[in-house]
Short mmCIF file of C-alpha atoms and ligand atoms in Angstrom, two decimals:
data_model
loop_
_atom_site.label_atom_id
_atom_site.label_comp_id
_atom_site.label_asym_id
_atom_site.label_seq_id
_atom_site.Cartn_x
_atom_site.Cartn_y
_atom_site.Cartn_z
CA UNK A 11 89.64 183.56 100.55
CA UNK A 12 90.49 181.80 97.29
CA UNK A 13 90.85 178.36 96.78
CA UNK A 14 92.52 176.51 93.33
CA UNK A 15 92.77 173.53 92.77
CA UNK A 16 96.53 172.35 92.74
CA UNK A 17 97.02 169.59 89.88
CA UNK A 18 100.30 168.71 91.99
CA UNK A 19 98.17 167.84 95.56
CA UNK A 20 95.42 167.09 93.40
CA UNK A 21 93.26 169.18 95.68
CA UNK A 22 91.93 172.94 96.03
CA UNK A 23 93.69 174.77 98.43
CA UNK A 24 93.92 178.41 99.56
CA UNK A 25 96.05 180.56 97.73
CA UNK A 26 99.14 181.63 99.29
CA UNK A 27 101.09 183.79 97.30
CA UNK A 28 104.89 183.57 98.13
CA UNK A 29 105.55 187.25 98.30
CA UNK A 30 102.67 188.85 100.25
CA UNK A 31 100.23 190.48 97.80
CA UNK A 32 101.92 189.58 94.61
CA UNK A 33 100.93 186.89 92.57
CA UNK A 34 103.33 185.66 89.57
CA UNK A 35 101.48 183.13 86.92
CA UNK A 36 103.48 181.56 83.75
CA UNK A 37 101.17 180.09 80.94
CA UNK A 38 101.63 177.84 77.94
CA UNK A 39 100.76 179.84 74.95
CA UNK A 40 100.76 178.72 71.65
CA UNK A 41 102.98 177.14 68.92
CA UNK A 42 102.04 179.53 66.05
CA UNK A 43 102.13 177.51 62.70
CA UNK A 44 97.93 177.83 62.29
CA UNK A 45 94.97 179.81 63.81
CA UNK A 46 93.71 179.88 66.65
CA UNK A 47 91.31 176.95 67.33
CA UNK A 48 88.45 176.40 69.88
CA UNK A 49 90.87 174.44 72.61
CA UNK A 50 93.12 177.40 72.30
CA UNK A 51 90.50 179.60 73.03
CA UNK A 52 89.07 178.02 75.63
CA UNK A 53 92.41 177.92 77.44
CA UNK A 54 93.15 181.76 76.53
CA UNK A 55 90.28 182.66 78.12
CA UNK A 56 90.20 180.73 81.33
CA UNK A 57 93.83 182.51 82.33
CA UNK A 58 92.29 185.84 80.90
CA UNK A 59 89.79 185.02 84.14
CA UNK A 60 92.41 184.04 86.16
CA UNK A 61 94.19 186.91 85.89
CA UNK A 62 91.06 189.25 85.56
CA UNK A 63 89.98 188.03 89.26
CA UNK A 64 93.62 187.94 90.97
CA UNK A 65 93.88 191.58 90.10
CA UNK A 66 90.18 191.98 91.32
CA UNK A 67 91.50 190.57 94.59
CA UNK A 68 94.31 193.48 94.80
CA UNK A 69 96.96 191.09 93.73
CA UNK A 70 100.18 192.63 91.77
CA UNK A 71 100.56 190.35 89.38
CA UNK A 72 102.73 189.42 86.73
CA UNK A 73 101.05 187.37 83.66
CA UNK A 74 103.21 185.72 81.22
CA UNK A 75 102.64 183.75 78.69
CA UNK A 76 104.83 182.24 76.05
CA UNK A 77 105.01 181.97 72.09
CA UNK A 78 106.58 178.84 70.69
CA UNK A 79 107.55 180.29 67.36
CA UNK A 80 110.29 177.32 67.06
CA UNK A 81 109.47 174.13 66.48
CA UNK A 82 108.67 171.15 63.52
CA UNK A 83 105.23 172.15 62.77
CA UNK A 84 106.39 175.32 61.93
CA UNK A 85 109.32 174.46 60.02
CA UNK A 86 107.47 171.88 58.23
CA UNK A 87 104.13 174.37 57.44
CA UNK A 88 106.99 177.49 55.93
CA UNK A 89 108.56 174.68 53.83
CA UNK A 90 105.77 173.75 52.65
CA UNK A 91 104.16 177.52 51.88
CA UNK A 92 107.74 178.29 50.44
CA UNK A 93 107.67 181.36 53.27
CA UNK A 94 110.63 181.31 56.03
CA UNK A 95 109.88 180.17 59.22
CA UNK A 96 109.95 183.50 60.66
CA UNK A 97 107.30 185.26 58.42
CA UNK A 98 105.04 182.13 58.89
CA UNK A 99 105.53 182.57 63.01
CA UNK A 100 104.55 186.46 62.11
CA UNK A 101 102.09 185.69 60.45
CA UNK A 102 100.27 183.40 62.98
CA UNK A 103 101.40 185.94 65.87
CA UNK A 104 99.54 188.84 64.20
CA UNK A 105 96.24 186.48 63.74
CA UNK A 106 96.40 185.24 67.26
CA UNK A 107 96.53 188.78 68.79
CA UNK A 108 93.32 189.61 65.96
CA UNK A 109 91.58 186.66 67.66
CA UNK A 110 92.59 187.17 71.01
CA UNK A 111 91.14 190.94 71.01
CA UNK A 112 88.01 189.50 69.56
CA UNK A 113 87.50 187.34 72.64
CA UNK A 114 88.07 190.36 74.64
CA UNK A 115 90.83 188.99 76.47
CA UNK A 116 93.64 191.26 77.76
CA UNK A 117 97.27 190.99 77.19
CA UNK A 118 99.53 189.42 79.38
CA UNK A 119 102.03 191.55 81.08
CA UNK A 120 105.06 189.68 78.59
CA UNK A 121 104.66 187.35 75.89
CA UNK A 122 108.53 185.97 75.30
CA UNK A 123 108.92 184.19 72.17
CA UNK A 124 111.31 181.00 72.32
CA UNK A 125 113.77 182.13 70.06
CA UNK A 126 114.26 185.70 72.09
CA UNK A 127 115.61 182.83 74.58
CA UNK A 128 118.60 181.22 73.33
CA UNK A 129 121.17 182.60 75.41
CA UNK A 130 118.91 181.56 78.25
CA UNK A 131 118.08 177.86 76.98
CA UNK A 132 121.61 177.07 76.44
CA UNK A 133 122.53 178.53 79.56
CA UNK A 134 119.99 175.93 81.68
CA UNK A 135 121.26 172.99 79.41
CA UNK A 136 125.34 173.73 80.38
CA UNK A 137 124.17 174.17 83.78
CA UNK A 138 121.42 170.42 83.52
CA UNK A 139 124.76 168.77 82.21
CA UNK A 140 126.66 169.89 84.64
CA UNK A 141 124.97 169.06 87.51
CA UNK A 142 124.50 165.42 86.05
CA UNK A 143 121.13 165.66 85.04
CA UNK A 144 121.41 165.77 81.69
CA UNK A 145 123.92 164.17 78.87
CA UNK A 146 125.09 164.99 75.13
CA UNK A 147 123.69 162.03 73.03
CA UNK A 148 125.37 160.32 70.05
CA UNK A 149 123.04 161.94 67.69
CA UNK A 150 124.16 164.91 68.33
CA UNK A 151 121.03 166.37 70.63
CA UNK A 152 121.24 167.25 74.08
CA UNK A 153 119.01 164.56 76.24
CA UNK A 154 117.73 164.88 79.76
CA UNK A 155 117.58 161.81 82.07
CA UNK A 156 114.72 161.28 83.73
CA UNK A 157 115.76 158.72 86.11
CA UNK A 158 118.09 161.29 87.32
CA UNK A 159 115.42 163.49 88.59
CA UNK A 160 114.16 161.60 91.54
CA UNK A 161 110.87 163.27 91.64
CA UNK A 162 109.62 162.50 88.02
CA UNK A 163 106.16 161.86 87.69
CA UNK A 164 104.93 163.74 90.86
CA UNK A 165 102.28 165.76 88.49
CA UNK A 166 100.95 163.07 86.93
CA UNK A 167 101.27 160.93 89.38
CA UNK A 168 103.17 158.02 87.82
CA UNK A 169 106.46 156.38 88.07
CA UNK A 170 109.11 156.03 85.34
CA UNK A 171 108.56 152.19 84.59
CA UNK A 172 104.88 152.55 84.68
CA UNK A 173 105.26 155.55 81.99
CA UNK A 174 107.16 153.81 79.81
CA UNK A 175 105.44 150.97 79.95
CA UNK A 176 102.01 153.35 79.17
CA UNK A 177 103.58 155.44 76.66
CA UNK A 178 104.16 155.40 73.35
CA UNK A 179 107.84 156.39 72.62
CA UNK A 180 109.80 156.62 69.58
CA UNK A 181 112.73 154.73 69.72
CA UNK A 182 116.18 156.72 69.61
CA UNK A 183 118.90 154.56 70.72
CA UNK A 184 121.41 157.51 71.55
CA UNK A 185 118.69 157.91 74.63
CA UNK A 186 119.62 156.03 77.95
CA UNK A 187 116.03 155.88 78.81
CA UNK A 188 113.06 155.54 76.29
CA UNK A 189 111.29 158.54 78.59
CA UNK A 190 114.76 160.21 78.15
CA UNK A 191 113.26 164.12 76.24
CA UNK A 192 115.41 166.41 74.28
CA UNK A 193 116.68 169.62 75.51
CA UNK A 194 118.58 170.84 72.54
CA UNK A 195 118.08 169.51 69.04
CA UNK A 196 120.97 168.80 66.63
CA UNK A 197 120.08 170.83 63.28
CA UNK A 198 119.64 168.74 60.30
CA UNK A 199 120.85 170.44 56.67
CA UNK A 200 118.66 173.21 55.94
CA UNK A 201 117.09 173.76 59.24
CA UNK A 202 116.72 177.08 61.31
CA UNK A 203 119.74 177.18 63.97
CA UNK A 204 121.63 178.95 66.63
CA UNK A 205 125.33 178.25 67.08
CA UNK A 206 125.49 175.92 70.71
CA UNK A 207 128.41 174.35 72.94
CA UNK A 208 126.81 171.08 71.19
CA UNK A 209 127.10 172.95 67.71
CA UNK A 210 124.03 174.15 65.25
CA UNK A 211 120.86 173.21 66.68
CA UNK A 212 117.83 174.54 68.30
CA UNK A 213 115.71 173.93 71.23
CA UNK A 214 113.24 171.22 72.54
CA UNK A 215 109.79 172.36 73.52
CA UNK A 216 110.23 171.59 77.00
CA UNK A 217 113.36 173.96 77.97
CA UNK A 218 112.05 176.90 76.59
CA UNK A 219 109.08 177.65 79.32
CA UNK A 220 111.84 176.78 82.13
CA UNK A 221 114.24 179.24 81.09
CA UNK A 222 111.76 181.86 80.05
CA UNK A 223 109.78 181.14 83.33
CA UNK A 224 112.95 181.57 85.37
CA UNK A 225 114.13 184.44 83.38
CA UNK A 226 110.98 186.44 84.06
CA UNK A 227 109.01 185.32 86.99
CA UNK A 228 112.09 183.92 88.98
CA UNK A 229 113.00 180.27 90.01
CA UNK A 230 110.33 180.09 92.00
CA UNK A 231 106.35 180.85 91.33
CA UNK A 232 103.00 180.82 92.49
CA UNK A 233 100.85 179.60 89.21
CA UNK A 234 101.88 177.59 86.59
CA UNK A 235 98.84 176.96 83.87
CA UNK A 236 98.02 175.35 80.88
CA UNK A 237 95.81 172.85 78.91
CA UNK A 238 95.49 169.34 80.38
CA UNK A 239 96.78 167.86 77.88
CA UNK A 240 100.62 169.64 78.86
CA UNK A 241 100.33 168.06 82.14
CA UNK A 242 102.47 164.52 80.68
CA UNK A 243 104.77 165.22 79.44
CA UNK A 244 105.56 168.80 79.03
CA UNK A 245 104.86 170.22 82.21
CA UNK A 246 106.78 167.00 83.99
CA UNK A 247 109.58 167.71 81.87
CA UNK A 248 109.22 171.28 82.95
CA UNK A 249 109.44 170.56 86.93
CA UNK A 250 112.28 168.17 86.16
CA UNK A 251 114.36 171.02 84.14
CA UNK A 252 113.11 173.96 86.53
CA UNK A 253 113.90 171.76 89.84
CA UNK A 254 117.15 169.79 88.81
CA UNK A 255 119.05 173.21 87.33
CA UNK A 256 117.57 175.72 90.14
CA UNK A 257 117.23 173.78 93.04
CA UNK A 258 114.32 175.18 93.96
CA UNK A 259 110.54 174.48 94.36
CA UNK A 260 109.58 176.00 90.64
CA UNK A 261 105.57 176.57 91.28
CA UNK A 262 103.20 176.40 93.63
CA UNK A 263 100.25 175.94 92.06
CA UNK A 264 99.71 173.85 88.58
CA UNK A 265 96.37 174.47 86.88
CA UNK A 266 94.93 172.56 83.95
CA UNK A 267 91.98 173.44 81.99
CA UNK A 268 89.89 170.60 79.95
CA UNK A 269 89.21 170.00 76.53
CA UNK A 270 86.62 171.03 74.21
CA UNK A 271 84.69 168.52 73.16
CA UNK A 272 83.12 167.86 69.72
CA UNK A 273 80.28 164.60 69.62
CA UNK A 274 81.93 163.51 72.97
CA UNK A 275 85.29 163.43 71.04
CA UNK A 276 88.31 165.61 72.27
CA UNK A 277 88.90 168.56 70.14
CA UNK A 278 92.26 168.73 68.28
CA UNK A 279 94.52 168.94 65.18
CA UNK A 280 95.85 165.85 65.30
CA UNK A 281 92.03 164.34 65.02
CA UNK A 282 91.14 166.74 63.04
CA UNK A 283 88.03 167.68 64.14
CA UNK A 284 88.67 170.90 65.31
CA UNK A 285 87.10 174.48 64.71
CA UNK A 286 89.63 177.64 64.27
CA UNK A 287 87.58 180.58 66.30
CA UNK A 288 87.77 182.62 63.30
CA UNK A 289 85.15 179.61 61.97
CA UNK A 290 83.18 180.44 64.19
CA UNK A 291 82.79 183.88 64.76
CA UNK A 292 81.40 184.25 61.58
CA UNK A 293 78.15 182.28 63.31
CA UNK A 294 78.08 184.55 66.25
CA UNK A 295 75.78 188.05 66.72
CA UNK A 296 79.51 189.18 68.93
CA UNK A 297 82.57 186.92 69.26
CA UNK A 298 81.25 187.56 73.03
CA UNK A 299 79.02 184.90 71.99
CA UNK A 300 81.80 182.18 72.58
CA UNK A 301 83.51 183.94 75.34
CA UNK A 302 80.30 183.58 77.31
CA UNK A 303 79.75 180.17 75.74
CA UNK A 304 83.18 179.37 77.31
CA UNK A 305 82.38 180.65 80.36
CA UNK A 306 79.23 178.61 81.36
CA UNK A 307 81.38 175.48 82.26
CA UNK A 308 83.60 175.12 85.09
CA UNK A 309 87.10 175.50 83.42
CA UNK A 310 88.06 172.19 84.64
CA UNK A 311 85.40 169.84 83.73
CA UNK A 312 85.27 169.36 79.34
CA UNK A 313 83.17 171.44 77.31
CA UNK A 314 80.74 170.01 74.64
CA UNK A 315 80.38 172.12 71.52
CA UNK A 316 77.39 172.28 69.21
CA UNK A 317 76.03 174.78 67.26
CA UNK A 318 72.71 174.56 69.70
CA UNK A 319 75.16 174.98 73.10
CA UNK A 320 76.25 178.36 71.24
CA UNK A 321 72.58 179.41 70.50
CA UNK A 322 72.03 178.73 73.78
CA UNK A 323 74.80 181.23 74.89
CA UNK A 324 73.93 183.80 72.63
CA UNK A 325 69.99 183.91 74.00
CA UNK A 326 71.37 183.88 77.61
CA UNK A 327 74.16 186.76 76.90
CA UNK A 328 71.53 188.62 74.91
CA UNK A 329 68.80 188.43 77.87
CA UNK A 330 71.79 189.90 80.15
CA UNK A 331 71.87 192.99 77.76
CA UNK A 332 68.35 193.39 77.27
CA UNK A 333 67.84 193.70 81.45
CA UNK A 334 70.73 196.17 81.07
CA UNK A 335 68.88 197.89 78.50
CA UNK A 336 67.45 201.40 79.73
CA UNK A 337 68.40 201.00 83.25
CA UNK A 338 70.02 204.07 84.51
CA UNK A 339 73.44 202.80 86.41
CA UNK A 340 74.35 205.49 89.68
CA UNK A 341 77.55 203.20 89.62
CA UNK A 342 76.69 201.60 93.60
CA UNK A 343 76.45 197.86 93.63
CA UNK A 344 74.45 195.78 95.88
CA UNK A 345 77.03 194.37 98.47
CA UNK A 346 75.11 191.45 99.18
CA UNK A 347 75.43 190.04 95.66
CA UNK A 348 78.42 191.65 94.89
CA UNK A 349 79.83 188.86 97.66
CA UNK A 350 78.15 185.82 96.22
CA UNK A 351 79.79 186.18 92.72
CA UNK A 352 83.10 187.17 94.33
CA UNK A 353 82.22 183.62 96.56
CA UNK A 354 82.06 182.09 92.95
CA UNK A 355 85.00 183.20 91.73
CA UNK A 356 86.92 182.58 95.07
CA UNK A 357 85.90 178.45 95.17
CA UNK A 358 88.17 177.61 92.06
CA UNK A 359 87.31 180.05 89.56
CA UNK A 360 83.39 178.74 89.46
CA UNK A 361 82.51 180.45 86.01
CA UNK A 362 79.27 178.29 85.87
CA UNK A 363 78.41 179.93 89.42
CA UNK A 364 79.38 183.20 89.01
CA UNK A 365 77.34 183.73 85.46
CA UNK A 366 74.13 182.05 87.84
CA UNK A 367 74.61 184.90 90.10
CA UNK A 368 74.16 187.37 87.58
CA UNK A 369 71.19 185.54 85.87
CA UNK A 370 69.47 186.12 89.12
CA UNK A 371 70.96 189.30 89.29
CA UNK A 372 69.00 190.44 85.73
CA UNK A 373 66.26 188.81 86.80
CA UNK A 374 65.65 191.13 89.77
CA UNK A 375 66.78 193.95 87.58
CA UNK A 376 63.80 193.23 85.25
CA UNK A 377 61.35 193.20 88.03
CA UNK A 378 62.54 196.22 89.21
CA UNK A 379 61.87 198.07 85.68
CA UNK A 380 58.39 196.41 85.95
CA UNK A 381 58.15 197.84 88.77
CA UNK A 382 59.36 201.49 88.32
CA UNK A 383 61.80 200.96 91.53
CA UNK A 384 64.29 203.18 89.96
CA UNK A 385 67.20 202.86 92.87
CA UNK A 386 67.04 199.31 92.42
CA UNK A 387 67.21 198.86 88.76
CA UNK A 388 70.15 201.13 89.27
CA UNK A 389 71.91 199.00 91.58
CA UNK A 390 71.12 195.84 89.84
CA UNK A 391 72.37 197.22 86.52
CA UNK A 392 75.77 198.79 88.50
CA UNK A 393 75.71 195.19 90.32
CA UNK A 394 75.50 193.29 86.62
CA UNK A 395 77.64 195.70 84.90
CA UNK A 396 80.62 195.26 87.69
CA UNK A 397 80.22 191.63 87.23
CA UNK A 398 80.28 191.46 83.69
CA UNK A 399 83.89 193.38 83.58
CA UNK A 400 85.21 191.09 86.35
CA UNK A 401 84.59 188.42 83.80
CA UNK A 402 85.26 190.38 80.81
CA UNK A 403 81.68 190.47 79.09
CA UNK A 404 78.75 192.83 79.08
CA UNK A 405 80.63 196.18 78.38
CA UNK A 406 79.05 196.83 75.23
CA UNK A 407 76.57 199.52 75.07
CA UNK A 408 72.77 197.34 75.39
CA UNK A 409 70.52 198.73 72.96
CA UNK A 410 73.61 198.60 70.11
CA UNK A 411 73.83 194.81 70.95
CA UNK A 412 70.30 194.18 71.29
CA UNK A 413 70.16 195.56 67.65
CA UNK A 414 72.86 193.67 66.28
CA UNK A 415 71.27 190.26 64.10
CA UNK A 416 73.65 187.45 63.53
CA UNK A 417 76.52 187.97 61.15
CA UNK A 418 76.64 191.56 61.84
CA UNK A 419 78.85 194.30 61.83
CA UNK A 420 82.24 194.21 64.50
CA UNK A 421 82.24 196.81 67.31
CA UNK A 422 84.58 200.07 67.22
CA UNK A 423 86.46 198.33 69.64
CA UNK A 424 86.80 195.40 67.01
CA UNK A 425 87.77 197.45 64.36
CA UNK A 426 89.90 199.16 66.22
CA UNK A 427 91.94 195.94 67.16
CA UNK A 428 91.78 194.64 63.79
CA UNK A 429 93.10 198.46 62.09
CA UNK A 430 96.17 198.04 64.67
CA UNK A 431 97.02 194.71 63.47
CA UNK A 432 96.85 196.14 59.98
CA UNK A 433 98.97 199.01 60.71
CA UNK A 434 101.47 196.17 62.60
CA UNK A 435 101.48 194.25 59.14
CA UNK A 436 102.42 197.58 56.87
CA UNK A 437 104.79 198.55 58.68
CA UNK A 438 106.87 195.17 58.43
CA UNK A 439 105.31 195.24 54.93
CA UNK A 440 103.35 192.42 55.10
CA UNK A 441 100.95 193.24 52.60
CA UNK A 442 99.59 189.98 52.33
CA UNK A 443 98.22 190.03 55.93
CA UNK A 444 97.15 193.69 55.51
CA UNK A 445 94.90 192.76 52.44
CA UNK A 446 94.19 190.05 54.47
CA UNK A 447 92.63 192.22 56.80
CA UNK A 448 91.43 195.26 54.94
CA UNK A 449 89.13 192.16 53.15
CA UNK A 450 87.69 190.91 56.85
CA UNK A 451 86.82 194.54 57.74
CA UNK A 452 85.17 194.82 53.89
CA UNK A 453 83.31 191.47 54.30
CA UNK A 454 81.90 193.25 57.88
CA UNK A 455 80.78 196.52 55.89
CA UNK A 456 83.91 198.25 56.92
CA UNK A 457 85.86 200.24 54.27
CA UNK A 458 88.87 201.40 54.69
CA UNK A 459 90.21 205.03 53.46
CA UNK A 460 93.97 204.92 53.40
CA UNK A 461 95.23 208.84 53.61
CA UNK A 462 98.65 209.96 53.02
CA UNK A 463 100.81 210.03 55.89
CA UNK A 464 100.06 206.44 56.84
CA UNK A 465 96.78 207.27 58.74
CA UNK A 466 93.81 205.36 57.73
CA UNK A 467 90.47 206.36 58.57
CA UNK A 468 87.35 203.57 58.61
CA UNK A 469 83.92 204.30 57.98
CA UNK A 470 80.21 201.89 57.94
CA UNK A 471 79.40 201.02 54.08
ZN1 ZN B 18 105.19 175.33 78.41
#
């Protein structure tokens, strides 16, 4: 039986999916104006778990997770680059999917980009100010008003006055309330915009997972996920959009992962004390490194970096591959521990409890080589290997990754995943990004043999 823990009851509770043996989960991805950064990564790859075990459980489900590739960062960061604000969104698009693959983690079944939305967005909005819950504002944006909404504040558990009184916000005085959030933004000159009821503008943040979510998954979900830091305001905002134009529950479940922490501080742009994973992966023997590293803490709790945390990793996940080393794998696990890690996975995704399991798991595996038991190395090594692709790790081949020093060459698989995104850059003829990336693979000891035809073959230097 699994258990989550609901952010909404603020308690774990079994997992009932609404329609038996399907399982529907919407995600915050990411606004895509710079690289992918630790925080990101950490939150990519707790849903890559999430979604990893609830199709381990038999679940159909249906992963998706959004691109904000609208938004002021974005348009600020093109104006500033002199690059539109589409080739800048590209750009960032094509690098998250080159991280992403390095992490190992698997794409979601749809990734809808905001502006693929607008029909949708405005759509919601006509039907938020019809139904009273939302107003156009004299300066020309589209507002929603929270004190409309009866239920505001149920996720994070405050009320209106309280919030305002807590938070710090701006002062617009075409807003009824201070709280009062934007649903559709009035374009100034110069700005990227679609043609509304409420003439040239774009959308707010908020809107754009409600209609997407609706759009794709339906008005009403099991999972709803993202980084803590979403739950006030964005994902509020979200219930009060998704509720008010629907009238319907939205989501059943709403999970938040933590930070990562740097010296105790929270990790983030706006501090700017942040690492982008492409930072760090040059450190790492295998960008499995961090995905393990990532791993070892229960995806609710924060995460301390330091260099000597991600040593620590890397001699853990390279002990894992050294048991698997040599052991002959008949492909039969050992029930018995085969049920304790699923146990670990089923109590709220325990990550730090599952990758204990398979410690112990290697350990026994070891003393069976010592031991010349050669049915039970092969079940431990089926047992380990089983786990490891449950949680995406260990599916390299051992004595390659025992081999590999720090620094070292990528995997096939890597290159592989990094050729594609070349080939994804030609053929939009961004040549930038596919020097870009011919230099990464060069810097690795990967050259690159460009043949007519547009195939391009890759060989070791
Ligand atoms: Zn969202």
């Amino acid at each position: 039986m699994l258990k989550i823990y609901n952010s909404l009851t603020r308690e774990k509770q079994e997992f009932k999916p609404i329609r038996s043996g399907e399982a529907r989960m919407y995600v915050c991805g990411l606004t895509v104006y710079d690289y992918v950064h630790l925080g990101h990564a950490r939150m990519l790859t707790v849903f890559d778990v999430v979604q990893r075990h609830l199709r381990a459980l038999g679940y159909q489900l249906t992963y998706v997770r959004n691109i904000t590739d609208i938004d002021d960062k974005i348009i600020e960061r093109a104006a500033l680059n002199g690059e539109s604000w589409r080739e800048l969104a590209q750009r960032f698009i094509l690098a998250m999917n080159e991280d992403c693959a390095k992490l190992g983690l698997q794409r979601p079944d749809q990734e809808p980009r905001a502006t693929d939305y607008i029909a949708e967005i405005i759509d919601m909005t006509q039907t938020l100010i019809a139904k009273g819950y939302a107003y156009p504002a004299a300066s020309g944006d589209v507002n929603y008003s929270v004190r409309k909404f009866a239920q505001y504040g149920q996720l994070s558990g405050k009320k209106i006055d309280d919030l305002i009184v807590g938070s710090r916000v701006q002062v617009d005085d075409s807003k009824l309330d201070p709280l009062d959030f934007v649903l559709w933004k009035r374009a100034k000159p110069g700005e990227p915009s679609w043609p509304s009821p409420w003439g040239e503008g774009r959308p707010g943040w908020h809107i754009e997972c409600s209609a997407m979510s609706v759009r794709l998954l339906g008005e009403h979900f099991d999972l709803h996920g993202g980084g803590m830091d979403l739950q006030f305001p964005h994902h509020e905002n979200e219930i009060a959009q998704s509720c008010a134009a629907c009238d319907s529950p939205f989501v059943n479940v709403w999970m938040h992962n933590g930070f990562v922490r740097l010296n105790d501080e929270k990790m983030s742009k706006s501090l700017g004390n942040f690492f982008t994973v492409r930072e760090v992966l040059k450190t790492l023997r295998d960008p499995e490194v961090l995905r393990f590293f990532l791993l070892g803490s229960h995806y609710r709790g924060p995460i301390n970096y330091s260099a000597a945390q991600l040593a620590q990793a890397d001699e853990t996940l390279l002990g894992l591959y050294r048991a698997l080393q040599d052991a002959h794998d008949a492909g039969v696990c050992k029930a018995e521990w085969m049920a304790e890690f699923r146990a670990a996975m089923n109590d709220d995704f325990n990550t730090p409890e599952a990758l204990a399991v398979m410690q112990a798991v290697a350990r026994a595996l070891n003393s069976a080589k010592e031991a010349g038991d050669k049915s039970a190395v092969a079940e431990a090594a089926a047992s380990l290997r089983a786990m490891g692709l449950s949680l995406g790790i260990l599916q390299q081949d051992p004595s390659e990754y025992s081999k590999r020093g720090v620094g070292a060459t990528l995997t096939d698989a890597a290159i592989e995943v990094l050729m594609q995104a070349r080939r994804e850059a030609r053929s939009v003829k961004n040549f930038l990004e596919s020097d870009r990336i011919r230099n990464e693979l060069s810097t690795s000891g990967i050259l690159l043999d460009d043949k007519p035809g547009g195939v391009t073959e890759w060989r070791r230097a």
